[in-house]
mmCIF file of C-alpha atoms in Angstrom:
data_model
loop_
_atom_site.group_PDB
_atom_site.id
_atom_site.type_symbol
_atom_site.label_atom_id
_atom_site.label_comp_id
_atom_site.label_asym_id
_atom_site.label_seq_id
_atom_site.Cartn_x
_atom_site.Cartn_y
_atom_site.Cartn_z
ATOM 1 C CA MET I 28 -46.669 34.346 39.299
ATOM 2 C CA ALA I 29 -45.316 36.419 36.743
ATOM 3 C CA GLN I 30 -42.743 34.687 34.495
ATOM 4 C CA LEU I 31 -38.800 35.162 32.308
ATOM 5 C CA ASP I 32 -39.632 33.399 29.297
ATOM 6 C CA PRO I 33 -43.328 33.435 27.236
ATOM 7 C CA GLU I 34 -42.279 29.917 26.564
ATOM 8 C CA GLY I 35 -42.229 28.711 31.164
ATOM 9 C CA ALA I 36 -45.443 31.395 31.029
ATOM 10 C CA PHE I 37 -47.714 29.510 28.787
ATOM 11 C CA GLU I 38 -46.512 25.760 29.847
ATOM 12 C CA THR I 39 -47.497 27.126 33.215
ATOM 13 C CA LEU I 40 -51.012 28.265 31.481
ATOM 14 C CA LYS I 41 -51.433 25.007 29.804
ATOM 15 C CA THR I 42 -51.289 23.708 33.465
ATOM 16 C CA ARG I 43 -53.744 25.838 35.287
ATOM 17 C CA VAL I 44 -55.346 25.374 32.702
ATOM 18 C CA ALA I 45 -56.047 21.948 32.128
ATOM 19 C CA GLN I 46 -56.494 21.882 36.362
ATOM 20 C CA ALA I 47 -59.535 24.361 36.253
ATOM 21 C CA VAL I 48 -61.575 21.972 33.766
ATOM 22 C CA GLY I 49 -60.633 19.268 35.203
ATOM 23 C CA ASP I 50 -61.595 20.376 39.165
ATOM 24 C CA HIS I 51 -64.996 20.913 36.829
ATOM 25 C CA PHE I 52 -65.605 17.362 37.428
ATOM 26 C CA PRO I 53 -67.322 14.860 37.641
ATOM 27 C CA PHE I 54 -71.353 16.723 36.578
ATOM 28 C CA GLU I 55 -74.206 14.158 37.943
ATOM 29 C CA GLY I 56 -77.413 13.297 37.046
ATOM 30 C CA GLN I 57 -80.014 11.630 38.146
ATOM 31 C CA ASN I 58 -78.898 8.452 35.888
ATOM 32 C CA ARG I 59 -75.945 9.210 34.764
ATOM 33 C CA ARG I 60 -72.708 10.204 35.772
ATOM 34 C CA LEU I 61 -69.567 12.686 33.106
ATOM 35 C CA GLU I 62 -66.390 11.958 34.624
ATOM 36 C CA MET I 63 -62.866 13.400 32.947
ATOM 37 C CA GLU I 64 -60.308 10.639 31.719
ATOM 38 C CA LYS I 65 -57.889 13.785 30.395
ATOM 39 C CA VAL I 66 -57.545 16.846 30.192
ATOM 40 C CA TRP I 67 -54.686 18.505 27.773
ATOM 41 C CA VAL I 68 -54.430 21.503 26.030
ATOM 42 C CA ASP I 69 -53.462 21.330 22.797
ATOM 43 C CA ASP I 70 -50.696 22.927 21.674
ATOM 44 C CA ASP I 71 -49.883 23.192 17.783
ATOM 45 C CA LEU I 72 -49.382 26.958 17.396
ATOM 46 C CA ASP I 73 -44.957 26.764 16.977
ATOM 47 C CA MET I 74 -44.489 30.907 19.270
ATOM 48 C CA ASP I 75 -42.427 32.066 16.197
ATOM 49 C CA ASP I 76 -45.064 31.229 13.179
ATOM 50 C CA ILE I 77 -45.259 35.151 13.030
ATOM 51 C CA ARG I 78 -46.963 34.271 9.103
ATOM 52 C CA SER I 79 -50.180 32.604 11.456
ATOM 53 C CA GLN I 80 -50.412 35.968 13.499
ATOM 54 C CA GLN I 81 -50.545 38.846 11.052
ATOM 55 C CA HIS I 82 -53.055 36.318 9.552
ATOM 56 C CA ALA I 83 -55.117 36.066 13.197
ATOM 57 C CA LYS I 84 -54.755 39.713 13.020
ATOM 58 C CA LEU I 85 -55.539 40.838 9.630
ATOM 59 C CA HIS I 86 -59.543 38.544 9.867
ATOM 60 C CA GLY I 87 -60.112 39.129 13.054
ATOM 61 C CA GLY I 88 -59.229 35.620 14.395
ATOM 62 C CA SER I 89 -57.430 34.549 17.272
ATOM 63 C CA TRP I 90 -53.942 32.116 17.333
ATOM 64 C CA ALA I 91 -55.225 30.672 20.175
ATOM 65 C CA VAL I 92 -55.530 26.853 21.332
ATOM 66 C CA PRO I 93 -57.973 23.874 21.784
ATOM 67 C CA VAL I 94 -58.725 22.610 25.898
ATOM 68 C CA LYS I 95 -59.363 19.305 24.947
ATOM 69 C CA ALA I 96 -60.791 16.385 27.177
ATOM 70 C CA ARG I 97 -61.764 12.825 27.134
ATOM 71 C CA VAL I 98 -64.283 11.913 28.711
ATOM 72 C CA ALA I 99 -66.572 9.285 30.225
ATOM 73 C CA LEU I 100 -70.907 9.115 30.814
ATOM 74 C CA ILE I 101 -71.315 6.538 33.223
ATOM 75 C CA ASP I 102 -74.242 4.343 34.421
ATOM 76 C CA LYS I 103 -74.351 4.943 38.284
ATOM 77 C CA GLU I 104 -76.514 1.582 38.673
ATOM 78 C CA SER I 105 -73.780 -0.003 37.283
ATOM 79 C CA GLY I 106 -70.658 1.532 36.842
ATOM 80 C CA ASP I 107 -70.920 0.500 32.932
ATOM 81 C CA VAL I 108 -69.091 2.818 30.383
ATOM 82 C CA LEU I 109 -71.937 3.670 28.259
ATOM 83 C CA ASP I 110 -70.761 5.315 26.104
ATOM 84 C CA ARG I 111 -66.871 8.146 25.535
ATOM 85 C CA SER I 112 -65.468 10.366 23.526
ATOM 86 C CA THR I 113 -62.833 13.231 23.141
ATOM 87 C CA ILE I 114 -64.771 17.803 23.322
ATOM 88 C CA THR I 115 -63.517 20.684 23.420
ATOM 89 C CA VAL I 116 -64.664 22.710 26.276
ATOM 90 C CA ALA I 117 -62.097 25.457 25.373
ATOM 91 C CA ARG I 118 -60.458 27.942 23.875
ATOM 92 C CA VAL I 119 -56.815 29.847 24.723
ATOM 93 C CA PRO I 120 -55.130 32.280 23.272
ATOM 94 C CA LYS I 121 -51.057 31.270 23.830
ATOM 95 C CA ILE I 122 -48.012 33.804 24.193
ATOM 96 C CA THR I 123 -46.539 35.160 21.764
ATOM 97 C CA ARG I 124 -42.702 35.924 21.656
ATOM 98 C CA ARG I 125 -42.485 39.199 21.909
ATOM 99 C CA TYR I 126 -45.668 38.513 25.564
ATOM 100 C CA SER I 127 -48.117 39.120 23.950
ATOM 101 C CA TYR I 128 -51.777 37.466 22.954
ATOM 102 C CA ILE I 129 -53.610 37.811 19.785
ATOM 103 C CA VAL I 130 -58.063 37.840 20.407
ATOM 104 C CA ASP I 131 -60.428 38.604 18.109
ATOM 105 C CA GLY I 132 -57.796 40.156 15.584
ATOM 106 C CA LYS I 133 -56.543 42.668 18.534
ATOM 107 C CA GLU I 134 -52.444 42.201 19.491
ATOM 108 C CA ARG I 135 -52.705 42.518 23.576
ATOM 109 C CA GLN I 136 -49.574 42.532 26.160
ATOM 110 C CA VAL I 137 -51.043 42.050 29.712
ATOM 111 C CA ASP I 138 -49.260 43.600 32.487
ATOM 112 C CA ASN I 139 -49.418 40.979 35.762
ATOM 113 C CA GLN I 140 -51.309 42.496 38.538
ATOM 114 C CA PHE I 141 -51.130 42.030 42.550
ATOM 115 C CA ARG I 142 -54.686 41.572 44.404
ATOM 116 C CA LEU I 143 -55.044 41.438 47.606
ATOM 117 C CA LYS I 144 -55.222 37.528 49.411
ATOM 118 C CA SER I 145 -57.453 36.434 50.467
ATOM 119 C CA GLY I 146 -58.448 36.722 54.216
ATOM 120 C CA VAL I 147 -59.993 38.631 57.094
ATOM 121 C CA TYR I 148 -59.466 43.081 56.844
ATOM 122 C CA HIS I 149 -60.449 45.229 59.264
ATOM 123 C CA ARG I 150 -60.886 49.539 58.494
ATOM 124 C CA GLU I 151 -63.340 51.629 59.281
ATOM 125 C CA ASP I 152 -65.886 53.542 56.812
ATOM 126 C CA GLU I 153 -66.600 56.606 55.467
ATOM 127 C CA ALA I 154 -69.967 56.234 57.591
ATOM 128 C CA GLY I 155 -67.922 55.715 60.680
ATOM 129 C CA ARG I 156 -68.520 52.270 60.558
ATOM 130 C CA LEU I 157 -65.826 49.643 61.862
ATOM 131 C CA VAL I 158 -66.059 47.076 58.705
ATOM 132 C CA THR I 159 -64.353 43.592 58.572
ATOM 133 C CA GLN I 160 -64.159 42.308 55.071
ATOM 134 C CA TRP I 161 -63.782 38.712 54.087
ATOM 135 C CA ASN I 162 -62.119 38.192 51.537
ATOM 136 C CA ILE I 163 -62.401 33.832 50.565
ATOM 137 C CA ASN I 164 -60.439 32.019 48.504
ATOM 138 C CA LYS I 165 -61.986 29.175 47.970
ATOM 139 C CA TRP I 166 -65.871 28.735 48.354
ATOM 140 C CA ASP I 167 -67.111 25.809 47.213
ATOM 141 C CA GLY I 168 -71.158 25.286 46.380
ATOM 142 C CA ALA I 169 -71.410 28.822 47.180
ATOM 143 C CA LYS I 170 -72.464 31.797 45.050
ATOM 144 C CA ALA I 171 -70.163 34.800 46.551
ATOM 145 C CA ASP I 172 -66.150 34.995 47.405
ATOM 146 C CA ARG I 173 -66.743 37.460 50.256
ATOM 147 C CA PHE I 174 -68.216 39.333 52.594
ATOM 148 C CA TRP I 175 -68.230 41.887 55.055
ATOM 149 C CA SER I 176 -69.266 41.555 59.210
ATOM 150 C CA PHE I 177 -69.702 45.418 60.817
ATOM 151 C CA PHE I 178 -69.758 47.358 64.108
ATOM 152 C CA SER I 179 -71.930 50.403 65.084
ATOM 153 C CA PRO I 180 -71.287 52.378 67.530
ATOM 154 C CA LYS I 181 -74.190 53.978 67.430
ATOM 155 C CA GLU I 182 -76.285 50.974 68.012
ATOM 156 C CA ARG I 183 -74.420 48.263 69.692
ATOM 157 C CA VAL I 184 -74.543 46.368 67.358
ATOM 158 C CA PHE I 185 -72.473 43.502 65.195
ATOM 159 C CA THR I 186 -74.236 42.917 61.859
ATOM 160 C CA LEU I 187 -73.333 41.369 57.873
ATOM 161 C CA LYS I 188 -73.150 41.924 54.280
ATOM 162 C CA PHE I 189 -73.742 38.702 52.325
ATOM 163 C CA GLY I 190 -74.645 40.759 48.209
ATOM 164 C CA THR I 191 -77.550 42.520 48.747
ATOM 165 C CA MET I 192 -78.195 41.083 52.162
ATOM 166 C CA GLU I 193 -77.905 43.301 54.468
ATOM 167 C CA ASN I 194 -79.266 43.802 58.086
ATOM 168 C CA ILE I 195 -77.941 40.168 59.112
ATOM 169 C CA GLY I 196 -77.115 39.303 62.718
ATOM 170 C CA LEU I 197 -73.674 38.311 63.593
ATOM 171 C CA TYR I 198 -74.916 37.034 67.225
ATOM 172 C CA PRO I 199 -76.835 33.929 64.957
ATOM 173 C CA VAL I 200 -75.021 33.618 63.125
ATOM 174 C CA LEU I 201 -71.724 33.028 65.462
ATOM 175 C CA ARG I 202 -74.306 30.855 67.865
ATOM 176 C CA ALA I 203 -75.264 28.758 64.100
ATOM 177 C CA MET I 204 -70.745 27.791 63.811
ATOM 178 C CA GLY I 205 -70.349 26.798 68.223
ATOM 179 C CA GLU I 206 -69.877 30.185 69.672
ATOM 180 C CA SER I 207 -72.352 29.623 73.136
ATOM 181 C CA ASP I 208 -73.539 32.809 75.010
ATOM 182 C CA ASP I 209 -70.632 32.610 77.190
ATOM 183 C CA GLN I 210 -68.162 32.656 74.742
ATOM 184 C CA ILE I 211 -69.679 35.379 73.034
ATOM 185 C CA LYS I 212 -70.044 38.006 76.486
ATOM 186 C CA LYS I 213 -67.236 37.368 77.295
ATOM 187 C CA ALA I 214 -65.828 39.125 74.030
ATOM 188 C CA TRP I 215 -67.877 41.781 73.138
ATOM 189 C CA GLY I 216 -68.362 42.662 76.815
ATOM 190 C CA LYS I 217 -72.126 42.839 78.461
ATOM 191 C CA ASP I 218 -73.122 45.925 77.593
ATOM 192 C CA ILE I 219 -71.995 44.651 72.836
ATOM 193 C CA PHE I 220 -74.374 41.250 74.102
ATOM 194 C CA ASP I 221 -76.985 41.833 75.252
ATOM 195 C CA ALA I 222 -78.361 44.500 71.706
ATOM 196 C CA SER I 223 -78.171 41.918 70.113
ATOM 197 C CA VAL I 224 -79.374 39.190 72.328
ATOM 198 C CA ASP I 225 -82.354 42.304 72.270
ATOM 199 C CA LYS I 226 -82.439 42.981 68.278
ATOM 200 C CA PHE I 227 -81.257 39.604 66.775
ATOM 201 C CA GLY I 228 -81.522 36.787 69.742
ATOM 202 C CA ASP I 229 -85.147 35.546 69.456
ATOM 203 C CA ASP I 230 -85.886 32.493 67.728
ATOM 204 C CA LYS I 231 -87.961 34.420 64.489
ATOM 205 C CA LYS I 232 -85.525 36.788 63.802
ATOM 206 C CA GLN I 233 -82.878 34.360 63.828
ATOM 207 C CA LEU I 234 -83.404 32.587 62.105
ATOM 208 C CA GLN I 235 -84.678 35.367 59.250
ATOM 209 C CA SER I 236 -80.296 36.201 60.363
ATOM 210 C CA LEU I 237 -79.819 32.530 58.987
ATOM 211 C CA ASN I 238 -81.852 32.170 56.074
ATOM 212 C CA LYS I 239 -80.565 35.658 54.305
ATOM 213 C CA VAL I 240 -77.117 33.935 54.710
ATOM 214 C CA LEU I 241 -78.661 30.674 53.347
ATOM 215 C CA LYS I 242 -80.324 32.507 50.357
ATOM 216 C CA ARG I 243 -77.904 34.976 49.560
ATOM 217 C CA THR I 244 -74.353 31.688 48.907
ATOM 218 C CA THR I 245 -76.216 28.311 48.313
ATOM 219 C CA GLY I 246 -80.471 30.409 47.267
ATOM 220 C CA HIS I 247 -82.229 27.939 49.568
ATOM 221 C CA VAL I 248 -83.371 28.446 52.250
ATOM 222 C CA ALA I 249 -84.191 26.441 56.253
ATOM 223 C CA LYS I 250 -87.364 25.185 57.412
ATOM 224 C CA ASP I 251 -86.529 26.330 61.305
ATOM 225 C CA LEU I 252 -83.411 27.228 63.408
ATOM 226 C CA ASN I 253 -82.228 23.865 64.175
ATOM 227 C CA GLU I 254 -81.483 23.353 59.766
ATOM 228 C CA ALA I 255 -80.523 27.052 59.223
ATOM 229 C CA ARG I 256 -78.083 26.581 61.753
ATOM 230 C CA THR I 257 -75.789 23.050 60.347
ATOM 231 C CA ALA I 258 -76.706 24.499 57.157
ATOM 232 C CA VAL I 259 -74.973 27.588 57.547
ATOM 233 C CA ARG I 260 -72.375 26.083 59.152
ATOM 234 C CA GLU I 261 -71.806 23.794 57.405
ATOM 235 C CA THR I 262 -71.561 26.550 54.131
ATOM 236 C CA MET I 263 -69.513 28.394 56.581
ATOM 237 C CA ALA I 264 -67.140 25.725 56.782
ATOM 238 C CA ALA I 265 -66.288 25.200 53.018
ATOM 239 C CA ALA I 266 -65.354 29.107 53.080
ATOM 240 C CA GLU I 267 -61.441 28.329 53.271
ATOM 241 C CA LEU I 268 -59.020 31.906 53.817
ATOM 242 C CA ARG I 269 -55.481 32.013 53.850
ATOM 243 C CA GLU I 270 -53.417 30.902 56.488
ATOM 244 C CA ASP I 271 -50.665 33.690 56.349
ATOM 245 C CA SER I 272 -52.865 36.088 56.110
ATOM 246 C CA THR I 273 -55.064 35.330 59.486
ATOM 247 C CA LYS I 274 -51.889 35.182 61.358
ATOM 248 C CA LEU I 275 -50.976 38.434 60.440
ATOM 249 C CA THR I 276 -54.457 40.268 61.206
ATOM 250 C CA LEU I 277 -55.555 38.194 63.377
ATOM 251 C CA GLY I 278 -53.456 36.678 65.258
ATOM 252 C CA LYS I 279 -53.946 33.755 64.792
ATOM 253 C CA SER I 280 -54.265 31.320 61.287
ATOM 254 C CA PHE I 281 -57.304 30.191 60.465
ATOM 255 C CA ASN I 282 -57.688 28.110 56.696
ATOM 256 C CA VAL I 283 -61.317 28.449 56.291
ATOM 257 C CA VAL I 284 -64.300 30.717 58.527
ATOM 258 C CA ASN I 285 -65.803 29.159 61.320
ATOM 259 C CA GLY I 286 -67.017 30.531 64.637
ATOM 260 C CA GLU I 287 -63.558 31.234 66.222
ATOM 261 C CA ALA I 288 -61.457 33.707 63.121
ATOM 262 C CA MET I 289 -65.726 35.565 63.410
ATOM 263 C CA LEU I 290 -65.613 36.606 67.427
ATOM 264 C CA LEU I 291 -61.328 37.270 66.855
ATOM 265 C CA SER I 292 -62.685 39.711 63.831
ATOM 266 C CA SER I 293 -64.927 41.092 66.028
ATOM 267 C CA LYS I 294 -62.560 41.332 69.074
ATOM 268 C CA LYS I 295 -60.708 43.426 67.130
ATOM 269 C CA LEU I 296 -63.071 45.514 65.738
ATOM 270 C CA LEU I 297 -64.661 46.219 69.058
ATOM 271 C CA GLY I 298 -60.173 47.546 69.580
ATOM 272 C CA LEU I 299 -59.897 50.167 66.403
ATOM 273 C CA ALA I 300 -63.669 50.913 68.129
ATOM 274 C CA ARG I 301 -61.889 52.280 71.289
ATOM 275 C CA GLY I 302 -58.355 53.395 70.021
ATOM 276 C CA ASP I 303 -56.688 50.436 70.931
ATOM 277 C CA ILE I 304 -54.958 49.706 67.641
ATOM 278 C CA LYS I 305 -54.801 49.929 63.721
ATOM 279 C CA PRO I 306 -57.093 49.346 60.443
ATOM 280 C CA ASP I 307 -54.954 46.734 59.085
ATOM 281 C CA ASP I 308 -53.157 47.973 55.896
ATOM 282 C CA ARG I 309 -54.571 46.469 52.319
ATOM 283 C CA GLU I 310 -51.876 48.459 50.541
ATOM 284 C CA SER I 311 -48.942 46.335 52.812
ATOM 285 C CA LEU I 312 -47.276 44.292 50.109
ATOM 286 C CA ALA I 313 -47.680 41.402 52.862
ATOM 287 C CA PHE I 314 -50.956 40.656 52.058
ATOM 288 C CA LYS I 315 -51.132 41.174 48.648
ATOM 289 C CA ASP I 316 -49.799 38.794 45.437
ATOM 290 C CA ILE I 317 -49.321 39.103 41.774
ATOM 291 C CA LEU I 318 -51.249 37.370 39.650
ATOM 292 C CA SER I 319 -50.443 37.646 36.021
ATOM 293 C CA THR I 320 -52.876 36.019 32.477
ATOM 294 C CA GLU I 321 -52.778 31.897 33.975
ATOM 295 C CA ASP I 322 -54.373 33.201 36.881
ATOM 296 C CA HIS I 323 -57.249 35.040 35.490
ATOM 297 C CA LEU I 324 -57.806 32.112 32.983
ATOM 298 C CA ALA I 325 -57.471 30.141 35.469
ATOM 299 C CA ASP I 326 -60.001 32.299 37.269
ATOM 300 C CA ARG I 327 -62.275 32.338 34.501
ATOM 301 C CA LEU I 328 -62.469 29.011 34.232
ATOM 302 C CA HIS I 329 -63.682 28.023 38.134
ATOM 303 C CA ARG I 330 -66.700 30.506 37.613
ATOM 304 C CA SER I 331 -67.572 28.855 34.509
ATOM 305 C CA ARG I 332 -68.852 25.206 35.530
ATOM 306 C CA GLY I 333 -72.093 26.296 34.133
ATOM 307 C CA GLU I 334 -70.709 26.402 30.396
ATOM 308 C CA ILE I 335 -68.453 23.613 30.706
ATOM 309 C CA GLY I 336 -71.053 21.902 32.444
ATOM 310 C CA ARG I 337 -73.731 21.969 28.955
ATOM 311 C CA ARG I 338 -70.541 22.401 26.259
#
């Protein structure tokens, strides 16, 4: 969020960075576990120290402070502490009195940015397909942060897209997430329901669709339909949504992706196809967050689990 003074901005940044680093722990091995006991930003720079700022600019350096963590290596069987150490896991640039950052010798100011909130947004694309964009707020363990659902008025079927995985049947996913045939038929109507069952309804095609979801989100696939349904249900339940934005677009608040949310979204796409409702205005300020430097750094650190783990 935007800050009116540089001291307050950097205090917020330090808090967000420390929290983002701490969220990566613990790291689990076969016999040992690495736990974080404390994490902090070791801020020893004076915001008014023009001399050190100029030195960083002249020598191509960064005016930055280290992020340190005190970690303990635990034997999982006995619970004993095998080792304890303080390590530097990252360095973050410190804001100057000029609301700027010096990185690799260059001084830059960072503008606040509007970003689309996590939520479920409906529109018509250039190809005439009705599209739902699922913006995920947080998806622990998944290799994705969004996905899309489509309705083709010509083929009269609903499909999903996860990254490069396309032509995934929505029908098998809804069944995996606990929605019954009667509930789906009531929401879609008999013709659209029958078209989806014809295209994606047999066990082999359902397994293919569900494994595409699993391959893109977890990197794994299931051996049979029951295993795939359980895995998809658990994976999707970990995809967090914003309750305020889903209330506006779906008429009901949802904090995770579930079968009811996906079924409501599909009904809204049908309303768009009939012209009964209008697309969601994704440019509305009601669907925007204001992001500052601390938000971007926290996001970057959340995506750096591998790098932080190696350190």
